[in-house]
């Protein structure tokens, strides 16, 4: 492992992990564009602070899609002025983004549950596209997003209890799962095994589809007994991630924990409990793994993400309540790409933030043991 426990950060996390009031209420924060920080420049934001070696660095944020795009030549015409219609650029503000992922080109996909679209952000090309449903493949509330090895985009819809597949050009090509999904949320793809995992919060289970045939292969888990945290059962699960070995890490939100299942859906281990200490959760949602196997869990109550070992031992926490870079307001989605770039979404702020995991140098033999990867 490249991250080692440093107990000096525990005092800090105990303060930052104080639960907010109201399990389903937004934080008492006025929604506005994030302000420039009064302290260090955003590019200099790192965790933990010196003298400890940095592990996480803040990279960028996206709120107004018009600021990403090249300026439009078109000006508002007389009809726009009469009707009050806004130009395309003025309509590109994120509202309530949830799921987030990237493709091989480094483009960011985020599902906006309020605008009913998936934004495709290409920061290098300075372009923003939309993925929308149509009459044959409607989209009412996109939640989870995932991209396969061929850059096909899969989007779960919580209201229409289904999944839409888009080809690399952005056209919807399939609409499936309606008869077998209750309220799908986060989704994850095992690219090596051609599997799509759909987290179903209503049915308290994971639906497994073949990404080639799009047929249902079966289910993992199921509802547990009220008040009991049984192995392999779930209570309102929200998101999932897959490691290189094919193990599925599930944010078992209603049970305040993370459960790990193998490729056959058998219970491997679980970690976490309800509480405000390091390694505990209140509303765990987004979940991802970096290239060294560390597990990242976003908590919508603490407004941070914790970094833990694969066994659940806490290592570091990033973020507090607020609108500055490195702060969060109802953090929800979490994804880590092959370059260890960390992407988060906030439903109250309407924002995507990007961080970077900084690997630490170590003996060659340790690298061979600890290197892992998410899909």
Tab-separated table of C-alpha atoms in Angstrom:
chain	number	residue	atom	x	y	z
A	1	UNK	CA	0.000	0.000	0.000
A	2	UNK	CA	1.227	3.489	-0.747
A	3	UNK	CA	-0.974	5.202	1.809
A	4	UNK	CA	-0.085	4.594	5.453
A	5	UNK	CA	-2.156	5.532	8.441
A	6	UNK	CA	-1.136	8.816	10.046
A	7	UNK	CA	-3.055	9.382	13.239
A	8	UNK	CA	-2.445	13.105	13.086
A	9	UNK	CA	-5.251	13.470	10.543
A	10	UNK	CA	-7.811	11.694	12.760
A	11	UNK	CA	-8.436	14.769	14.925
A	12	UNK	CA	-9.216	16.745	11.817
A	13	UNK	CA	-11.590	14.196	10.349
A	14	UNK	CA	-13.528	13.941	13.612
A	15	UNK	CA	-14.431	17.595	13.177
A	16	UNK	CA	-15.171	17.374	9.453
A	17	UNK	CA	-17.336	14.261	9.828
A	18	UNK	CA	-20.074	15.885	11.959
A	19	UNK	CA	-23.461	14.834	10.573
A	20	UNK	CA	-25.691	17.498	9.057
A	21	UNK	CA	-29.286	17.910	10.305
A	22	UNK	CA	-31.994	16.081	8.348
A	23	UNK	CA	-31.295	12.906	6.395
A	24	UNK	CA	-33.050	14.106	3.261
A	25	UNK	CA	-32.731	17.866	3.602
A	26	UNK	CA	-30.268	19.949	1.598
A	27	UNK	CA	-27.576	21.711	3.616
A	28	UNK	CA	-28.245	25.230	4.814
A	29	UNK	CA	-26.197	26.760	2.049
A	30	UNK	CA	-27.403	29.324	-0.459
A	31	UNK	CA	-27.057	27.968	-3.966
A	32	UNK	CA	-24.731	30.168	-5.962
A	33	UNK	CA	-21.706	29.918	-8.163
A	34	UNK	CA	-18.679	28.747	-6.158
A	35	UNK	CA	-16.614	31.711	-5.018
A	36	UNK	CA	-12.903	32.010	-5.409
A	37	UNK	CA	-11.200	30.765	-2.251
A	38	UNK	CA	-9.707	33.382	0.028
A	39	UNK	CA	-6.814	31.104	0.975
A	40	UNK	CA	-4.497	29.132	-1.305
A	41	UNK	CA	-5.222	29.082	-5.019
A	42	UNK	CA	-7.403	26.138	-6.080
A	43	UNK	CA	-4.497	24.558	-7.960
A	44	UNK	CA	-2.586	24.483	-4.677
A	45	UNK	CA	-5.232	22.620	-2.703
A	46	UNK	CA	-3.839	19.347	-1.381
A	47	UNK	CA	-4.733	16.764	1.255
A	48	UNK	CA	-3.320	16.182	3.796
A	49	UNK	CA	-1.554	19.419	4.597
A	50	UNK	CA	2.243	19.630	5.046
A	51	UNK	CA	4.412	18.292	6.536
A	52	UNK	CA	2.634	15.079	5.497
A	53	UNK	CA	3.231	14.094	1.871
A	54	UNK	CA	0.297	15.064	-0.386
A	55	UNK	CA	-2.087	12.289	-1.440
A	56	UNK	CA	-4.912	14.232	-3.145
A	57	UNK	CA	-4.726	17.386	-5.279
A	58	UNK	CA	-7.632	19.525	-6.489
A	59	UNK	CA	-7.628	19.945	-10.275
A	60	UNK	CA	-10.746	21.639	-11.668
A	61	UNK	CA	-14.483	22.241	-11.381
A	62	UNK	CA	-17.384	22.568	-13.825
A	63	UNK	CA	-20.683	24.320	-13.186
A	64	UNK	CA	-21.545	26.523	-16.176
A	65	UNK	CA	-21.137	24.583	-19.388
A	66	UNK	CA	-21.011	27.841	-21.365
A	67	UNK	CA	-17.637	28.561	-19.789
A	68	UNK	CA	-16.310	25.243	-21.053
A	69	UNK	CA	-17.388	25.830	-24.635
A	70	UNK	CA	-15.924	28.015	-27.336
A	71	UNK	CA	-17.895	31.285	-27.611
A	72	UNK	CA	-20.808	31.094	-30.037
A	73	UNK	CA	-20.821	33.446	-33.005
A	74	UNK	CA	-24.614	33.533	-33.076
A	75	UNK	CA	-26.257	36.514	-31.406
A	76	UNK	CA	-29.751	36.725	-29.994
A	77	UNK	CA	-32.248	37.637	-32.736
A	78	UNK	CA	-35.406	39.727	-32.426
A	79	UNK	CA	-37.548	36.680	-31.607
A	80	UNK	CA	-35.258	35.751	-28.713
A	81	UNK	CA	-35.630	39.253	-27.326
A	82	UNK	CA	-39.418	39.191	-27.636
A	83	UNK	CA	-39.885	35.740	-26.130
A	84	UNK	CA	-37.069	36.015	-23.619
A	85	UNK	CA	-35.521	32.799	-24.948
A	86	UNK	CA	-31.956	32.133	-23.918
A	87	UNK	CA	-29.162	31.084	-26.206
A	88	UNK	CA	-27.810	27.552	-26.037
A	89	UNK	CA	-24.813	28.684	-24.008
A	90	UNK	CA	-27.006	30.285	-21.359
A	91	UNK	CA	-28.880	27.016	-20.843
A	92	UNK	CA	-25.836	24.887	-20.093
A	93	UNK	CA	-25.731	25.241	-16.308
A	94	UNK	CA	-25.627	22.003	-14.339
A	95	UNK	CA	-28.622	21.576	-12.044
A	96	UNK	CA	-28.605	18.247	-10.195
A	97	UNK	CA	-25.838	16.016	-11.525
A	98	UNK	CA	-25.597	12.535	-10.025
A	99	UNK	CA	-23.792	9.770	-11.910
A	100	UNK	CA	-20.412	10.481	-13.475
A	101	UNK	CA	-17.893	8.604	-15.621
A	102	UNK	CA	-15.376	9.137	-18.452
A	103	UNK	CA	-14.509	7.497	-21.774
A	104	UNK	CA	-11.202	6.614	-23.463
A	105	UNK	CA	-10.864	10.144	-24.808
A	106	UNK	CA	-11.093	11.635	-21.346
A	107	UNK	CA	-14.545	13.118	-21.906
A	108	UNK	CA	-16.679	13.476	-18.780
A	109	UNK	CA	-20.253	12.158	-18.731
A	110	UNK	CA	-22.586	13.310	-15.980
A	111	UNK	CA	-26.304	12.604	-15.631
A	112	UNK	CA	-28.381	15.642	-14.684
A	113	UNK	CA	-31.515	14.342	-12.964
A	114	UNK	CA	-33.366	17.664	-13.212
A	115	UNK	CA	-32.585	18.556	-16.820
A	116	UNK	CA	-33.152	14.941	-17.931
A	117	UNK	CA	-29.974	14.820	-19.999
A	118	UNK	CA	-26.421	13.516	-19.829
A	119	UNK	CA	-23.796	16.190	-20.398
A	120	UNK	CA	-20.610	15.218	-22.226
A	121	UNK	CA	-17.783	17.579	-21.277
A	122	UNK	CA	-14.639	17.637	-23.400
A	123	UNK	CA	-12.390	20.078	-21.562
A	124	UNK	CA	-9.513	19.754	-24.044
A	125	UNK	CA	-11.652	20.452	-27.105
A	126	UNK	CA	-13.779	22.951	-25.161
A	127	UNK	CA	-17.003	21.353	-26.264
A	128	UNK	CA	-20.158	20.240	-24.476
A	129	UNK	CA	-22.641	17.765	-25.916
A	130	UNK	CA	-25.884	16.252	-24.668
A	131	UNK	CA	-27.185	12.721	-24.655
A	132	UNK	CA	-30.964	12.713	-24.640
A	133	UNK	CA	-33.677	10.116	-25.025
A	134	UNK	CA	-36.224	9.875	-27.819
A	135	UNK	CA	-39.660	8.351	-28.352
A	136	UNK	CA	-38.215	4.839	-28.657
A	137	UNK	CA	-35.750	5.245	-25.791
A	138	UNK	CA	-37.183	7.895	-23.446
A	139	UNK	CA	-35.279	9.460	-20.601
A	140	UNK	CA	-37.095	10.892	-17.578
A	141	UNK	CA	-34.604	10.810	-14.691
A	142	UNK	CA	-31.088	9.713	-15.661
A	143	UNK	CA	-29.103	8.661	-12.605
A	144	UNK	CA	-26.255	6.233	-13.226
A	145	UNK	CA	-23.785	6.360	-16.118
A	146	UNK	CA	-21.101	3.925	-17.278
A	147	UNK	CA	-19.015	3.498	-20.432
A	148	UNK	CA	-17.878	0.132	-21.803
A	149	UNK	CA	-14.661	-0.763	-23.655
A	150	UNK	CA	-16.216	0.328	-26.963
A	151	UNK	CA	-17.210	3.737	-25.586
A	152	UNK	CA	-20.894	2.854	-25.538
A	153	UNK	CA	-22.706	4.830	-22.866
A	154	UNK	CA	-25.186	3.155	-20.516
A	155	UNK	CA	-27.620	5.330	-18.539
A	156	UNK	CA	-30.019	4.154	-15.834
A	157	UNK	CA	-33.376	5.895	-15.420
A	158	UNK	CA	-34.922	5.814	-11.942
A	159	UNK	CA	-38.418	6.874	-13.020
A	160	UNK	CA	-38.741	4.702	-16.129
A	161	UNK	CA	-36.955	1.812	-14.310
A	162	UNK	CA	-34.818	1.053	-17.326
A	163	UNK	CA	-31.396	1.449	-18.955
A	164	UNK	CA	-30.599	3.222	-22.231
A	165	UNK	CA	-27.566	2.371	-24.368
A	166	UNK	CA	-26.013	5.050	-26.618
A	167	UNK	CA	-23.509	4.328	-29.366
A	168	UNK	CA	-20.188	6.269	-29.424
A	169	UNK	CA	-21.764	8.859	-31.734
A	170	UNK	CA	-24.439	9.650	-29.154
A	171	UNK	CA	-27.482	7.969	-30.688
A	172	UNK	CA	-29.669	5.770	-28.432
A	173	UNK	CA	-29.578	2.200	-29.701
A	174	UNK	CA	-31.294	0.156	-26.981
A	175	UNK	CA	-33.749	0.501	-24.126
A	176	UNK	CA	-33.976	-2.424	-21.723
A	177	UNK	CA	-34.626	-3.594	-18.167
A	178	UNK	CA	-38.142	-2.184	-17.795
A	179	UNK	CA	-39.670	-5.472	-16.708
A	180	UNK	CA	-36.975	-6.387	-14.188
A	181	UNK	CA	-35.860	-3.132	-12.533
A	182	UNK	CA	-37.590	-1.274	-9.706
A	183	UNK	CA	-35.680	1.962	-9.130
A	184	UNK	CA	-32.248	1.712	-10.730
A	185	UNK	CA	-29.535	4.048	-9.472
A	186	UNK	CA	-25.796	3.776	-9.851
A	187	UNK	CA	-24.362	1.401	-12.451
A	188	UNK	CA	-20.934	-0.124	-13.023
A	189	UNK	CA	-19.363	-2.104	-15.862
A	190	UNK	CA	-16.934	-5.010	-15.662
A	191	UNK	CA	-15.270	-4.546	-19.045
A	192	UNK	CA	-13.258	-7.761	-18.873
A	193	UNK	CA	-16.323	-9.907	-18.233
A	194	UNK	CA	-18.885	-7.921	-20.273
A	195	UNK	CA	-21.140	-7.332	-17.306
A	196	UNK	CA	-23.320	-4.398	-16.403
A	197	UNK	CA	-24.270	-4.092	-12.737
A	198	UNK	CA	-27.378	-2.015	-11.992
A	199	UNK	CA	-28.004	-1.066	-8.368
A	200	UNK	CA	-31.727	-1.308	-7.619
A	201	UNK	CA	-32.677	0.722	-4.539
A	202	UNK	CA	-36.323	-0.366	-4.565
A	203	UNK	CA	-35.694	-4.103	-4.858
A	204	UNK	CA	-32.559	-3.972	-2.648
A	205	UNK	CA	-30.448	-5.976	-5.069
A	206	UNK	CA	-28.017	-5.777	-7.976
A	207	UNK	CA	-29.301	-6.694	-11.438
A	208	UNK	CA	-26.648	-8.218	-13.704
A	209	UNK	CA	-26.836	-7.788	-17.496
A	210	UNK	CA	-24.661	-9.001	-20.362
A	211	UNK	CA	-23.288	-5.919	-22.141
A	212	UNK	CA	-23.181	-7.765	-25.483
A	213	UNK	CA	-26.690	-9.242	-25.592
A	214	UNK	CA	-28.202	-6.807	-23.029
A	215	UNK	CA	-29.990	-9.777	-21.476
A	216	UNK	CA	-30.540	-10.182	-17.751
A	217	UNK	CA	-28.145	-12.741	-16.238
A	218	UNK	CA	-29.571	-12.670	-12.732
A	219	UNK	CA	-29.513	-10.824	-9.424
A	220	UNK	CA	-27.084	-10.420	-6.543
A	221	UNK	CA	-28.331	-9.849	-3.007
A	222	UNK	CA	-31.839	-8.977	-1.922
A	223	UNK	CA	-33.672	-7.247	0.941
A	224	UNK	CA	-32.578	-8.021	4.465
A	225	UNK	CA	-34.647	-8.306	7.622
A	226	UNK	CA	-35.607	-4.918	9.156
A	227	UNK	CA	-33.007	-3.709	11.621
A	228	UNK	CA	-30.537	-6.461	10.756
A	229	UNK	CA	-27.394	-6.108	8.683
A	230	UNK	CA	-27.210	-9.531	7.157
A	231	UNK	CA	-24.387	-10.520	4.873
A	232	UNK	CA	-25.185	-10.279	1.185
A	233	UNK	CA	-28.458	-8.390	1.682
A	234	UNK	CA	-29.051	-4.680	1.124
A	235	UNK	CA	-31.061	-1.768	2.411
A	236	UNK	CA	-31.528	0.960	-0.216
A	237	UNK	CA	-28.205	0.465	-2.040
A	238	UNK	CA	-27.223	3.370	-4.280
A	239	UNK	CA	-23.952	2.827	-6.168
A	240	UNK	CA	-21.330	0.254	-7.104
A	241	UNK	CA	-17.780	-0.069	-8.429
A	242	UNK	CA	-15.761	-2.989	-9.807
A	243	UNK	CA	-12.103	-3.845	-9.212
A	244	UNK	CA	-9.717	-5.670	-11.555
A	245	UNK	CA	-10.556	-9.073	-10.064
A	246	UNK	CA	-14.244	-8.482	-10.755
A	247	UNK	CA	-15.258	-7.920	-7.139
A	248	UNK	CA	-18.225	-5.568	-6.756
A	249	UNK	CA	-18.112	-2.855	-4.096
A	250	UNK	CA	-21.635	-1.727	-3.211
A	251	UNK	CA	-22.647	1.371	-1.255
A	252	UNK	CA	-25.222	-0.261	1.033
A	253	UNK	CA	-26.599	3.131	2.009
A	254	UNK	CA	-29.442	2.098	4.307
A	255	UNK	CA	-27.084	-0.150	6.267
A	256	UNK	CA	-24.343	2.535	6.509
A	257	UNK	CA	-21.706	0.259	5.048
A	258	UNK	CA	-19.881	-1.022	1.989
A	259	UNK	CA	-20.327	-4.641	0.943
A	260	UNK	CA	-17.974	-6.531	-1.331
A	261	UNK	CA	-19.229	-9.407	-3.511
A	262	UNK	CA	-17.271	-11.670	-5.830
A	263	UNK	CA	-18.050	-12.302	-9.507
A	264	UNK	CA	-20.624	-14.938	-8.522
A	265	UNK	CA	-22.379	-12.539	-6.160
A	266	UNK	CA	-21.120	-14.265	-3.013
A	267	UNK	CA	-20.370	-12.186	0.067
A	268	UNK	CA	-16.671	-11.426	0.545
A	269	UNK	CA	-16.576	-8.811	3.296
A	270	UNK	CA	-18.252	-5.658	4.600
A	271	UNK	CA	-17.026	-2.585	6.410
A	272	UNK	CA	-18.483	0.576	7.886
A	273	UNK	CA	-21.156	1.408	10.442
A	274	UNK	CA	-23.418	4.307	11.338
A	275	UNK	CA	-21.462	7.062	13.018
A	276	UNK	CA	-19.246	10.098	12.616
A	277	UNK	CA	-15.860	8.562	13.286
A	278	UNK	CA	-13.296	7.710	10.587
A	279	UNK	CA	-14.464	4.682	8.618
A	280	UNK	CA	-18.119	5.216	9.557
A	281	UNK	CA	-20.927	6.587	7.369
A	282	UNK	CA	-24.322	8.270	7.451
A	283	UNK	CA	-25.307	8.474	3.771
A	284	UNK	CA	-22.652	6.676	1.718
A	285	UNK	CA	-23.343	7.104	-1.990
A	286	UNK	CA	-20.654	7.404	-4.652
A	287	UNK	CA	-17.988	4.701	-4.542
A	288	UNK	CA	-14.837	4.061	-6.589
A	289	UNK	CA	-11.363	2.511	-6.489
A	290	UNK	CA	-8.022	3.977	-7.504
A	291	UNK	CA	-5.163	2.172	-9.269
A	292	UNK	CA	-3.761	0.888	-5.980
A	293	UNK	CA	-6.996	-0.566	-4.681
A	294	UNK	CA	-7.919	2.157	-2.194
A	295	UNK	CA	-11.676	2.517	-1.776
A	296	UNK	CA	-13.243	5.987	-2.014
A	297	UNK	CA	-16.692	6.579	-0.519
A	298	UNK	CA	-18.626	9.849	-0.882
A	299	UNK	CA	-20.947	10.641	2.032
A	300	UNK	CA	-23.804	13.070	1.323
A	301	UNK	CA	-24.203	13.783	5.040
A	302	UNK	CA	-20.560	14.527	5.832
A	303	UNK	CA	-20.019	16.267	2.477
A	304	UNK	CA	-16.685	14.597	1.954
A	305	UNK	CA	-15.177	11.456	0.538
A	306	UNK	CA	-13.216	9.046	2.665
A	307	UNK	CA	-10.321	6.956	1.425
A	308	UNK	CA	-10.023	3.493	2.936
A	309	UNK	CA	-8.061	0.307	2.454
A	310	UNK	CA	-9.826	-2.541	0.605
A	311	UNK	CA	-10.620	-3.939	4.065
A	312	UNK	CA	-12.187	-0.663	5.210
A	313	UNK	CA	-9.423	0.808	7.351
A	314	UNK	CA	-9.734	4.643	7.161
A	315	UNK	CA	-6.806	6.564	5.730
A	316	UNK	CA	-7.886	10.082	4.803
A	317	UNK	CA	-10.956	12.313	4.367
A	318	UNK	CA	-11.309	15.101	1.798
A	319	UNK	CA	-13.875	17.891	1.928
A	320	UNK	CA	-16.253	19.784	4.196
A	321	UNK	CA	-19.582	21.582	3.716
A	322	UNK	CA	-19.307	24.615	1.449
A	323	UNK	CA	-19.124	25.987	-2.076
A	324	UNK	CA	-15.376	26.550	-2.393
A	325	UNK	CA	-13.104	24.248	-4.396
A	326	UNK	CA	-12.532	21.128	-2.327
A	327	UNK	CA	-15.806	21.582	-0.428
A	328	UNK	CA	-19.135	19.888	-1.131
A	329	UNK	CA	-22.895	20.396	-0.864
A	330	UNK	CA	-24.797	17.112	-1.184
A	331	UNK	CA	-21.995	15.173	-2.823
A	332	UNK	CA	-23.445	12.203	-4.689
A	333	UNK	CA	-21.492	10.686	-7.567
A	334	UNK	CA	-17.892	9.494	-7.511
A	335	UNK	CA	-15.706	7.979	-10.228
A	336	UNK	CA	-11.970	7.376	-10.736
A	337	UNK	CA	-10.470	6.936	-14.198
A	338	UNK	CA	-7.415	4.946	-15.298
A	339	UNK	CA	-5.161	7.968	-14.646
A	340	UNK	CA	-6.334	8.264	-11.033
A	341	UNK	CA	-8.367	11.377	-11.729
A	342	UNK	CA	-11.206	11.572	-9.184
A	343	UNK	CA	-14.566	12.994	-10.294
A	344	UNK	CA	-17.375	14.042	-7.946
A	345	UNK	CA	-20.857	15.508	-8.401
A	346	UNK	CA	-22.948	17.696	-6.111
A	347	UNK	CA	-26.714	17.822	-6.431
A	348	UNK	CA	-27.199	21.008	-4.391
A	349	UNK	CA	-24.372	22.980	-5.955
A	350	UNK	CA	-24.865	21.694	-9.473
A	351	UNK	CA	-21.155	21.067	-9.817
A	352	UNK	CA	-18.540	18.572	-10.975
A	353	UNK	CA	-15.154	18.644	-9.262
A	354	UNK	CA	-11.974	16.892	-10.353
A	355	UNK	CA	-9.175	15.744	-8.053
A	356	UNK	CA	-6.006	13.724	-8.580
A	357	UNK	CA	-4.609	10.888	-6.497
A	358	UNK	CA	-0.844	11.259	-6.057
A	359	UNK	CA	0.859	7.846	-5.832
A	360	UNK	CA	3.763	7.648	-3.421
A	361	UNK	CA	7.107	6.141	-4.479
A	362	UNK	CA	7.995	2.875	-2.821
A	363	UNK	CA	9.948	-0.361	-3.215
A	364	UNK	CA	9.352	-2.164	-6.500
A	365	UNK	CA	8.238	-5.290	-4.706
A	366	UNK	CA	5.497	-3.318	-2.917
A	367	UNK	CA	4.176	-1.994	-6.219
A	368	UNK	CA	3.763	-5.505	-7.523
A	369	UNK	CA	1.694	-6.476	-4.510
A	370	UNK	CA	-0.510	-3.423	-4.121
A	371	UNK	CA	-1.330	-2.335	-7.661
A	372	UNK	CA	-5.053	-2.744	-8.432
A	373	UNK	CA	-7.448	-1.050	-10.765
A	374	UNK	CA	-11.123	-0.194	-11.088
A	375	UNK	CA	-13.039	-0.779	-14.292
